[in-house]
Coordinates of C-alpha atoms in Angstrom, one line a residue:
Chain A
M1 CA 95.0 49.4 77.4
V2 CA 91.3 49.7 77.9
G3 CA 91.4 53.3 77.0
G4 CA 92.7 52.4 73.6
I5 CA 89.2 51.9 72.5
R6 CA 88.5 55.6 72.7
T7 CA 91.6 57.1 71.3
A8 CA 93.0 54.5 68.9
R9 CA 96.3 54.6 70.6
P10 CA 97.8 51.2 71.5
C11 CA 98.0 52.1 75.1
H12 CA 96.9 54.9 77.2
P13 CA 96.9 55.1 81.0
R14 CA 93.7 57.1 81.0
G15 CA 91.0 55.0 82.4
A16 CA 93.0 51.8 82.3
G17 CA 94.3 50.8 85.6
L18 CA 95.8 47.7 84.1
L19 CA 94.8 44.5 82.3
S20 CA 96.0 41.3 83.8
V21 CA 95.8 38.1 81.9
T22 CA 95.9 34.7 83.5
Q23 CA 96.7 31.5 81.8
S24 CA 95.7 28.3 83.5
E25 CA 98.1 25.4 83.4
G26 CA 95.7 22.5 83.9
A27 CA 94.5 21.2 87.3
R28 CA 94.0 23.9 89.9
A29 CA 94.2 23.2 93.6
V30 CA 91.3 24.8 95.4
A31 CA 92.3 25.9 98.8
G32 CA 89.7 25.1 101.4
G33 CA 88.2 28.1 103.2
E34 CA 88.7 30.7 100.5
P35 CA 85.8 33.1 100.2
K36 CA 83.3 32.0 97.7
M37 CA 83.0 35.5 96.3
L38 CA 86.4 35.3 94.6
E39 CA 85.7 31.9 93.3
S40 CA 82.4 32.9 91.8
V41 CA 84.0 35.9 90.1
L42 CA 86.7 33.8 88.6
A43 CA 84.6 30.8 87.8
L44 CA 83.2 31.8 84.4
G45 CA 86.4 32.6 82.7
G46 CA 86.5 35.0 79.8
L47 CA 86.6 38.7 80.6
V48 CA 86.1 39.7 84.3
L49 CA 85.5 43.5 84.3
L50 CA 86.2 45.4 87.5
R51 CA 84.6 48.8 87.5
D52 CA 85.7 51.3 90.1
C53 CA 85.3 55.0 90.9
V54 CA 87.3 57.6 92.6
E55 CA 85.7 57.0 96.0
R56 CA 86.1 53.2 95.8
E57 CA 89.3 52.1 94.3
G58 CA 89.4 48.7 92.7
R59 CA 93.0 47.9 92.5
S60 CA 93.0 46.1 95.9
L61 CA 90.2 43.8 94.7
L62 CA 92.1 43.2 91.5
K63 CA 95.2 42.2 93.5
A64 CA 93.1 40.0 95.7
L65 CA 91.8 38.2 92.6
I66 CA 95.4 37.9 91.2
K67 CA 96.6 36.5 94.5
K68 CA 93.9 33.9 94.4
S69 CA 94.7 32.9 90.9
A70 CA 98.4 32.8 91.6
L71 CA 97.9 30.6 94.7
C72 CA 95.8 28.3 92.6
G73 CA 98.8 27.7 90.4
E74 CA 98.1 29.9 87.5
Q75 CA 100.5 32.1 85.8
V76 CA 99.5 35.8 85.7
H77 CA 100.7 38.3 83.1
I78 CA 100.1 41.9 84.0
L79 CA 99.9 44.7 81.5
G80 CA 100.6 47.6 83.9
C81 CA 99.8 51.1 82.7
E82 CA 98.8 53.1 85.8
V83 CA 101.2 52.1 88.5
S84 CA 104.8 51.1 88.6
E85 CA 105.9 47.5 89.0
E86 CA 107.1 48.1 92.6
E87 CA 103.9 49.6 93.6
F88 CA 101.9 46.8 92.1
R89 CA 103.9 44.0 93.6
E90 CA 103.8 45.7 97.0
G91 CA 101.9 43.6 99.5
F92 CA 102.3 40.3 97.7
D93 CA 104.5 37.7 99.3
S94 CA 107.2 35.9 97.4
D95 CA 105.4 32.9 96.1
V96 CA 102.7 35.1 94.6
N97 CA 105.3 37.5 93.2
S98 CA 107.1 34.6 91.5
R99 CA 104.0 33.8 89.5
L100 CA 103.5 37.3 88.3
I101 CA 105.0 38.5 85.0
Y102 CA 104.8 42.3 84.8
H103 CA 104.9 44.0 81.4
D104 CA 105.7 47.6 82.0
F105 CA 103.7 50.2 80.1
F106 CA 103.9 52.7 82.9
R107 CA 107.3 54.1 82.4
D108 CA 107.3 55.0 78.8
P109 CA 104.1 54.3 77.0
L110 CA 104.6 56.8 74.2
S111 CA 108.3 56.3 73.6
W112 CA 109.3 59.7 74.7
S113 CA 112.5 58.6 76.3
K114 CA 115.3 58.1 73.9
T115 CA 116.7 55.1 75.6
G116 CA 114.4 52.7 73.8
E117 CA 113.3 50.8 76.8
A118 CA 109.7 50.8 75.8
L119 CA 108.4 47.4 74.9
P120 CA 108.1 47.1 71.1
G121 CA 104.6 46.8 69.7
G122 CA 102.8 48.0 72.8
P123 CA 100.3 45.9 74.7
L124 CA 99.1 44.2 71.5
G125 CA 102.6 43.1 70.7
V126 CA 102.9 41.6 74.2
L127 CA 99.6 39.8 73.7
R128 CA 100.7 38.4 70.4
T129 CA 103.9 37.0 71.8
M130 CA 102.0 35.5 74.7
G131 CA 99.6 33.8 72.4
S132 CA 102.3 32.3 70.2
R133 CA 104.7 31.3 73.0
T134 CA 102.9 28.6 74.9
D135 CA 105.7 26.3 75.6
G136 CA 104.1 23.2 74.3
H137 CA 100.6 23.9 75.5
P138 CA 97.9 24.2 72.9
P139 CA 96.9 27.8 72.2
E140 CA 93.3 27.0 73.1
D141 CA 94.2 26.8 76.8
Q142 CA 91.7 28.7 78.9
M143 CA 92.9 32.2 79.2
R144 CA 91.1 34.5 81.6
V145 CA 91.3 38.3 81.4
L146 CA 90.9 40.5 84.4
G147 CA 90.4 44.1 83.6
L148 CA 90.2 47.1 85.8
V149 CA 88.5 50.1 84.4
H150 CA 87.6 53.5 85.9
E151 CA 84.1 54.0 84.9
E152 CA 83.9 57.8 85.2
L153 CA 86.6 58.2 82.5
H154 CA 84.8 56.6 79.7
G155 CA 81.5 57.5 78.0
P156 CA 78.6 55.2 77.8
G157 CA 79.7 53.8 74.5
P158 CA 83.0 52.2 75.5
M159 CA 81.6 51.2 78.8
G160 CA 78.7 49.5 77.2
A161 CA 81.0 47.8 74.7
L162 CA 83.2 46.4 77.5
S163 CA 80.2 45.4 79.5
S164 CA 78.8 43.4 76.7
L165 CA 82.1 41.6 76.2
A166 CA 82.5 40.7 79.8
Q167 CA 81.3 37.4 81.2
T168 CA 81.5 38.7 84.8
E169 CA 81.2 42.3 85.9
V170 CA 82.0 43.5 89.3
T171 CA 80.9 47.1 90.2
L172 CA 82.3 48.6 93.3
G173 CA 80.2 50.8 95.5
G174 CA 79.4 51.2 99.1
V175 CA 78.2 53.3 101.9
L176 CA 80.5 55.3 104.2
G177 CA 83.2 53.0 105.4
Q178 CA 81.9 49.8 103.8
T179 CA 82.6 48.5 100.3
S180 CA 80.2 46.4 98.3
A181 CA 80.7 44.6 95.1
H182 CA 77.8 44.1 92.7
I183 CA 78.6 41.0 90.7
L184 CA 76.8 40.3 87.5
C185 CA 77.5 36.9 85.9
R186 CA 76.5 36.1 82.4
R187 CA 76.3 32.4 81.9
P188 CA 75.7 31.2 78.4
Q189 CA 72.0 30.5 77.7
Q190 CA 71.0 31.5 81.1
R191 CA 69.7 34.7 82.5
P192 CA 72.4 36.9 84.1
S193 CA 72.6 36.5 87.8
H194 CA 73.1 39.4 90.2
Q195 CA 74.6 39.3 93.6
T196 CA 75.8 41.9 96.0
Q197 CA 78.5 41.2 98.5
W198 CA 79.9 43.4 101.3
F199 CA 83.6 42.9 102.0
S200 CA 86.8 44.5 103.1
I201 CA 90.3 43.7 101.9
L202 CA 92.9 42.9 104.4
P203 CA 96.5 44.2 104.1
D204 CA 97.7 40.8 102.7
F205 CA 95.0 41.0 99.9
S206 CA 92.8 38.3 101.3
L207 CA 89.1 39.0 101.5
D208 CA 87.0 39.5 104.6
L209 CA 83.3 39.0 103.8
Q210 CA 80.9 41.1 105.8
G211 CA 77.2 41.2 106.3
G212 CA 77.1 44.9 105.8
P213 CA 74.0 47.1 105.3
P214 CA 71.0 45.5 103.6
L215 CA 71.0 44.9 99.8
E216 CA 69.4 48.2 99.0
S217 CA 72.6 49.8 100.1
Q218 CA 70.6 52.5 102.0
P219 CA 70.6 52.4 105.8
H220 CA 67.2 51.2 107.0
P221 CA 65.3 53.4 109.5
V222 CA 65.0 51.6 112.8
P223 CA 61.5 50.0 112.9
H224 CA 59.2 50.8 115.8
T225 CA 59.2 48.1 118.3
S226 CA 55.7 48.9 119.6
S227 CA 52.9 50.7 117.8
V228 CA 52.2 53.8 119.9
D229 CA 49.1 55.8 119.2
P230 CA 50.4 59.3 118.5
T231 CA 47.0 60.9 119.0
A232 CA 46.6 59.6 122.6
H233 CA 47.9 62.4 124.7
L234 CA 47.4 65.7 123.0
T235 CA 46.7 69.2 124.2
F236 CA 44.2 69.8 121.4
N237 CA 41.1 68.0 120.3
L238 CA 41.3 65.8 117.2
R239 CA 37.9 64.2 117.6
L240 CA 34.4 65.6 117.0
S241 CA 31.3 64.6 119.0
K242 CA 28.2 63.8 117.0
K243 CA 26.6 67.2 117.7
E244 CA 29.7 69.0 116.7
R245 CA 29.9 67.1 113.5
E246 CA 26.3 67.9 112.6
A247 CA 26.9 71.6 113.3
K248 CA 30.0 71.5 111.2
D249 CA 28.3 69.9 108.3
S250 CA 25.3 72.2 108.3
L251 CA 27.5 75.3 108.3
T252 CA 27.4 77.4 105.1
L253 CA 30.6 79.1 104.4
P254 CA 30.2 82.8 103.6
F255 CA 31.8 82.9 100.2
Q256 CA 30.7 79.6 98.9
F257 CA 28.1 79.6 96.2
S258 CA 25.5 77.2 97.4
S259 CA 22.0 76.6 96.1
E260 CA 20.5 78.8 98.9
K261 CA 22.6 81.8 97.8
Q262 CA 21.6 81.2 94.2
Q263 CA 17.9 81.2 95.1
V264 CA 18.4 84.5 97.0
L265 CA 20.0 86.2 94.0
L266 CA 17.5 84.8 91.6
R267 CA 14.5 85.8 93.7
S268 CA 15.4 89.4 93.6
G269 CA 15.3 89.4 89.8
P270 CA 11.7 88.8 88.6
S271 CA 10.0 91.2 91.1
Q272 CA 11.4 94.2 89.3
A273 CA 10.9 94.7 85.6
S274 CA 13.9 96.9 85.4
S275 CA 16.4 98.2 87.9
H276 CA 16.5 101.8 89.0
I277 CA 19.4 103.8 90.2
F278 CA 18.5 106.6 92.6
Y279 CA 21.1 109.3 92.4
E280 CA 21.2 112.5 94.5
P281 CA 23.8 115.0 93.0
D282 CA 25.3 117.4 95.4
A283 CA 26.4 121.0 94.7
Y284 CA 29.7 120.0 93.2
D285 CA 28.5 117.4 90.8
D286 CA 28.2 118.3 87.2
L287 CA 25.5 116.5 85.3
D288 CA 26.7 117.7 81.9
Q289 CA 28.1 114.7 80.1
E290 CA 29.4 116.9 77.2
D291 CA 31.6 119.1 79.4
P292 CA 32.6 117.2 82.5
D293 CA 35.4 119.7 83.5
D294 CA 33.1 122.6 83.0
D295 CA 35.6 124.7 81.2
L296 CA 34.3 125.0 77.7
D297 CA 33.4 128.5 76.8
I298 CA 31.1 128.1 73.9
Chain B
M1 CA 103.1 76.2 105.2
F2 CA 100.1 76.0 107.6
P3 CA 100.8 74.0 110.7
E4 CA 97.2 73.1 111.1
L5 CA 97.0 71.6 107.7
N6 CA 100.1 69.5 108.4
H7 CA 98.4 68.3 111.5
L8 CA 95.4 67.3 109.6
L9 CA 97.5 65.5 107.0
N10 CA 99.6 63.9 109.7
T11 CA 102.8 65.0 108.1
T12 CA 105.8 67.3 108.8
P13 CA 108.5 68.5 106.5
D14 CA 110.9 66.1 108.1
R15 CA 108.9 62.9 107.6
A16 CA 106.8 63.4 104.5
A17 CA 106.1 60.4 102.4
Q18 CA 107.8 60.1 99.0
G19 CA 106.7 58.9 95.6
K20 CA 103.2 60.4 96.0
L21 CA 101.0 62.4 93.7
T22 CA 98.9 64.9 95.6
L23 CA 95.9 66.4 93.7
L24 CA 94.6 69.8 94.7
C25 CA 91.2 70.8 93.3
D26 CA 88.9 73.6 94.0
A27 CA 85.2 74.1 93.3
K28 CA 83.5 77.5 93.5
T29 CA 86.4 78.9 95.5
D30 CA 90.1 79.7 95.1
G31 CA 92.3 76.8 96.1
S32 CA 95.6 78.5 95.5
F33 CA 96.3 78.7 99.2
L34 CA 97.0 75.0 99.0
V35 CA 99.6 75.7 96.3
H36 CA 101.3 78.2 98.6
H37 CA 101.2 75.7 101.4
F38 CA 102.9 72.9 99.5
L39 CA 105.5 75.3 98.0
S40 CA 106.6 76.5 101.3
F41 CA 106.3 73.0 102.8
Y42 CA 108.7 71.4 100.4
L43 CA 111.1 74.3 100.4
K44 CA 111.3 74.0 104.2
A45 CA 111.7 70.3 103.8
N46 CA 114.9 70.9 101.9
C47 CA 113.7 69.4 98.7
K48 CA 114.6 70.5 95.2
V49 CA 111.4 72.0 93.8
C50 CA 110.5 72.6 90.2
F51 CA 107.5 74.9 90.0
V52 CA 105.6 75.3 86.8
A53 CA 103.7 78.4 87.5
L54 CA 101.3 79.3 84.7
I55 CA 98.9 81.5 86.6
Q56 CA 100.7 84.2 88.6
S57 CA 104.0 86.0 88.4
F58 CA 107.1 85.1 90.4
S59 CA 106.7 88.1 92.6
H60 CA 103.2 87.1 93.6
Y61 CA 104.4 83.7 94.9
N62 CA 107.4 85.4 96.5
I63 CA 105.3 87.8 98.4
V64 CA 103.0 85.1 99.7
G65 CA 105.9 82.9 100.4
Q66 CA 107.6 85.5 102.5
K67 CA 104.4 85.6 104.7
L68 CA 104.8 81.9 105.1
G69 CA 108.4 82.1 106.0
V70 CA 110.3 81.2 102.7
S71 CA 112.1 83.4 100.3
L72 CA 111.7 82.2 96.7
T73 CA 114.4 84.5 95.5
A74 CA 116.9 83.0 97.8
A75 CA 115.8 79.5 97.0
R76 CA 116.2 80.2 93.3
E77 CA 119.6 81.7 93.8
R78 CA 120.9 78.7 95.7
G79 CA 119.5 76.3 93.1
Q80 CA 116.8 74.8 95.3
L81 CA 114.0 76.2 93.2
V82 CA 113.6 76.0 89.4
F83 CA 110.8 78.4 88.5
L84 CA 109.1 78.4 85.1
E85 CA 107.2 81.6 85.0
G86 CA 104.6 80.9 82.4
L87 CA 103.4 84.5 82.0
K88 CA 106.8 85.8 81.2
S89 CA 108.3 83.0 79.2
S90 CA 105.2 82.5 77.0
V91 CA 106.3 85.7 75.2
D92 CA 109.7 84.2 74.6
V93 CA 108.1 81.4 72.5
F94 CA 107.3 83.8 69.8
F95 CA 110.7 85.6 69.7
R96 CA 112.8 82.5 69.5
A97 CA 114.1 80.5 66.6
Q98 CA 111.7 77.7 66.0
E99 CA 114.2 74.9 66.1
E100 CA 115.0 75.6 69.8
P101 CA 112.6 73.6 71.9
H102 CA 110.8 75.7 74.5
P103 CA 108.7 74.2 77.3
L104 CA 105.7 76.2 76.3
Q105 CA 106.1 75.3 72.6
F106 CA 102.5 74.1 72.4
L107 CA 101.4 77.8 72.3
R108 CA 102.8 78.0 68.8
E109 CA 101.1 75.0 67.5
A110 CA 97.7 75.2 65.9
S111 CA 96.6 71.9 67.4
A112 CA 98.8 71.2 70.3
Q113 CA 98.9 67.5 70.9
S114 CA 102.0 66.9 73.0
L115 CA 103.5 68.4 76.1
Q116 CA 106.7 66.6 75.7
P117 CA 108.9 69.7 75.6
L118 CA 107.4 70.7 79.0
Y119 CA 108.1 67.2 80.3
E120 CA 111.7 67.5 79.0
F121 CA 112.1 70.8 80.9
V122 CA 110.8 69.2 84.1
R123 CA 113.1 66.2 83.7
E124 CA 116.1 68.4 83.0
A125 CA 115.3 70.6 86.0
L126 CA 114.9 67.7 88.5
K127 CA 117.5 65.2 87.3
P128 CA 120.1 64.6 89.9
V129 CA 123.3 66.6 89.4
D130 CA 126.6 65.5 90.7
G131 CA 127.1 67.0 94.1
D132 CA 123.4 67.7 94.6
E133 CA 122.6 64.4 96.3
A134 CA 124.1 65.5 99.6
V135 CA 122.2 68.8 99.6
W136 CA 118.6 68.2 98.6
R137 CA 116.5 65.4 99.9
Y138 CA 114.2 64.5 97.0
P139 CA 112.7 66.3 94.0
V140 CA 109.2 67.8 93.9
L141 CA 107.2 69.0 91.0
L142 CA 104.5 71.6 91.6
V143 CA 102.1 72.7 88.8
D144 CA 99.8 75.7 89.1
D145 CA 97.6 74.8 87.4
L146 CA 96.7 72.1 84.9
S147 CA 93.3 73.5 83.9
V148 CA 94.8 76.5 82.2
L149 CA 96.5 74.1 79.8
L150 CA 93.1 73.0 78.7
S151 CA 92.1 76.6 78.2
L152 CA 95.2 77.1 76.1
G153 CA 94.1 74.5 73.6
V154 CA 95.9 71.4 74.9
G155 CA 93.7 68.3 74.9
A156 CA 92.9 66.5 78.2
V157 CA 94.6 63.4 76.8
A158 CA 97.8 65.3 76.2
V159 CA 97.8 66.7 79.7
L160 CA 97.2 63.2 81.1
D161 CA 100.2 62.0 79.1
F162 CA 102.3 64.7 80.6
V163 CA 101.2 63.9 84.1
Q164 CA 101.8 60.2 83.4
Y165 CA 105.4 60.9 82.4
C166 CA 106.0 63.2 85.2
R167 CA 104.7 60.6 87.6
A168 CA 107.0 58.0 86.1
T169 CA 110.0 60.2 86.3
V170 CA 109.5 62.3 89.5
C171 CA 107.5 59.9 91.7
W172 CA 108.8 56.5 90.6
E173 CA 112.3 57.1 89.2
L174 CA 113.5 59.9 91.4
K175 CA 111.3 58.9 94.4
G176 CA 110.0 62.5 94.6
N177 CA 106.6 64.0 95.0
M178 CA 104.2 65.7 92.6
V179 CA 101.5 68.3 93.4
A180 CA 99.1 69.6 90.9
L181 CA 96.1 71.9 91.0
V182 CA 93.1 71.4 88.8
H183 CA 89.9 73.5 88.9
D184 CA 86.6 71.8 89.0
S185 CA 84.2 74.0 87.1
G186 CA 81.2 72.1 88.2
D187 CA 79.6 72.4 84.8
A188 CA 78.4 69.2 83.2
E189 CA 79.4 70.6 79.8
D190 CA 83.1 70.8 80.4
E191 CA 83.9 67.2 79.6
E192 CA 87.6 67.7 79.0
N193 CA 88.1 69.2 82.5
D194 CA 86.0 66.4 84.1
M195 CA 88.1 63.8 82.3
L196 CA 91.3 65.4 83.5
L197 CA 90.0 65.7 87.0
N198 CA 88.7 62.1 87.2
G199 CA 91.8 60.7 85.5
L200 CA 94.1 62.5 88.0
S201 CA 91.9 61.5 90.9
H202 CA 92.4 57.9 90.1
Q203 CA 96.2 58.3 89.9
S204 CA 96.5 60.3 93.1
H205 CA 97.4 59.1 96.6
L206 CA 95.9 62.2 98.3
I207 CA 93.2 64.5 97.1
L208 CA 92.6 67.9 98.8
R209 CA 89.4 69.5 97.6
A210 CA 88.5 73.0 98.6
E211 CA 84.9 73.8 98.1
G212 CA 82.9 77.0 98.6
L213 CA 80.1 76.7 101.2
A214 CA 76.8 75.6 99.7
T215 CA 75.1 78.4 101.4
G216 CA 77.2 81.1 99.9
F217 CA 79.8 83.6 101.0
C218 CA 80.6 83.8 104.7
K219 CA 82.9 86.2 106.5
D220 CA 84.1 83.7 109.1
V221 CA 84.2 80.5 107.1
H222 CA 85.8 80.8 103.7
G223 CA 85.1 77.3 102.6
Q224 CA 85.5 73.6 103.4
L225 CA 88.3 71.3 102.7
R226 CA 87.7 67.6 101.9
I227 CA 90.7 65.3 102.3
L228 CA 90.6 61.9 100.6
W229 CA 93.3 59.4 101.1
R230 CA 93.4 56.8 98.3
G231 CA 95.3 53.6 97.9
P232 CA 95.8 50.5 99.9
S233 CA 99.0 51.6 101.6
Q234 CA 97.2 53.1 104.6
P235 CA 98.2 52.3 108.1
T236 CA 94.6 51.5 109.0
A237 CA 92.6 48.8 107.3
Q238 CA 90.0 51.2 106.2
Q239 CA 90.8 52.5 102.7
D240 CA 89.9 55.7 101.1
R241 CA 89.4 57.6 104.3
S242 CA 87.7 60.9 103.8
V243 CA 87.4 63.8 106.2
T244 CA 86.0 67.3 105.8
Y245 CA 87.0 70.4 107.6
Q246 CA 86.1 74.1 107.3
Y247 CA 88.7 76.8 107.0
K248 CA 89.3 80.5 107.3
I249 CA 92.1 82.2 105.5
Q250 CA 93.9 84.8 107.5
D251 CA 96.9 87.0 106.5
K252 CA 99.6 84.5 107.4
N253 CA 97.8 81.4 108.3
V254 CA 94.8 79.3 107.6
S255 CA 92.8 77.9 110.5
F256 CA 90.9 74.7 110.2
F257 CA 88.1 73.5 112.3
A258 CA 85.4 70.8 112.3
R259 CA 82.2 71.6 110.5
G260 CA 80.1 74.0 112.4
M261 CA 82.8 74.6 115.0
S262 CA 84.0 78.0 113.7
P263 CA 85.2 80.2 116.6
A264 CA 82.8 82.8 115.4
V265 CA 79.7 80.8 116.1
L266 CA 80.8 79.0 119.3

């Protein structure tokens, strides 16, 4: 469903895990002791975008959110593109399952099978029928949309567009065995708030919040408990005595052009008007510049 | 099949899981040994196998299969193996009447947008036939490989459509398994291949990734294998478990060992 932004098809499983739509029916019972993380994610309404990647799958968190919504008395419509209905309902108990209505776009999204089982109109058709068929409730009832999107599959354009449409964005990450959720909430006329929560999902899709590694999501190096002077016990000398320091400072390096060297070179200049080269040729030297090889026979 | 790999994956031909998509990928090395492993694994598990082989000839797989203890010729004759030999049948596409659908029909089309004929072929090959239920346990689809479809001009979206339908039919409807090989070129420029690989990774239950060693070629260690289990249906609470082993390919076997524990260096 979400992939449709890129290819103009009504539905494509690429990139879409699924889109689940919740429709509140009025008063919600808030169960005591539920993790506040789920509540804060679901609080704002509008579009809640779950972004996952290959290493951190997001469907479990999506199912945890759906379970929370269903147990609060909401009716949940699921537009399922990536997994079958059986696989999606797996792990939910019966009272959660009874509140889930699954619209299947997994089996035959492109109408390749001749049996005509595909839902007419695609996901948009389903949404239209949902909007019009409200059983007496006014259409402006608060409808919340939970969307799972695989962020590696879409370019920055579609991801940016989805991100700007979302009231709440949850990006999954983590280190080694621990999963973190970075939650970005955009409240109207307020600055967006960031929060990072470490958690794990139990087999019954309830959440177990954890302390986890620090917020920087990089393991801290263990701090030194006592400051030990590393230069205390060495086999070589790192310190200079005063005399040694003076000798070191007064040393002239051989190839360094210091002022003394400059004076030495300049002093030799003015004492001679011109320079002479004293040359003693031996027997084999030929002083004839015109015929250095001595083979011209003129 | 390689017994050590079965041990690492905690599976045997008798009690393999069903309804799963296994993704094989290779980067900077040749991962086809994994294809041979799964081919012989599922033939030994008494499953009906449809093998879409686009890379090598039938005799190549047969020779390797015989080293691993299965005979593809015999399997094909008794109806256990349906083999689509891409190299040979691609020529048939051009010498057939156009109205007859051919699984590799996309080769004829200027801009191939649909692999539906290939899907129809797979569905026809694996659909349960009367009298077959008592013989074969569950169907399996093997594809070697999907990256070559991109090279042949099929778009990544069309390949993902094909995989989606195969998953729906083979994994969900027929409760079988699917194994596919995709190459990871490692280039940042090959966006189609990256999209295909990432899309399949999200749909897979198990990812086996064979990588060449970062330090280059080695006589005793041919590469390393990264195994990633995905999905919440794991026996342990920890999801997305990932382990890495190094391997050495021998004539009839592949030996696996922990990193740095090659027998040559111990």
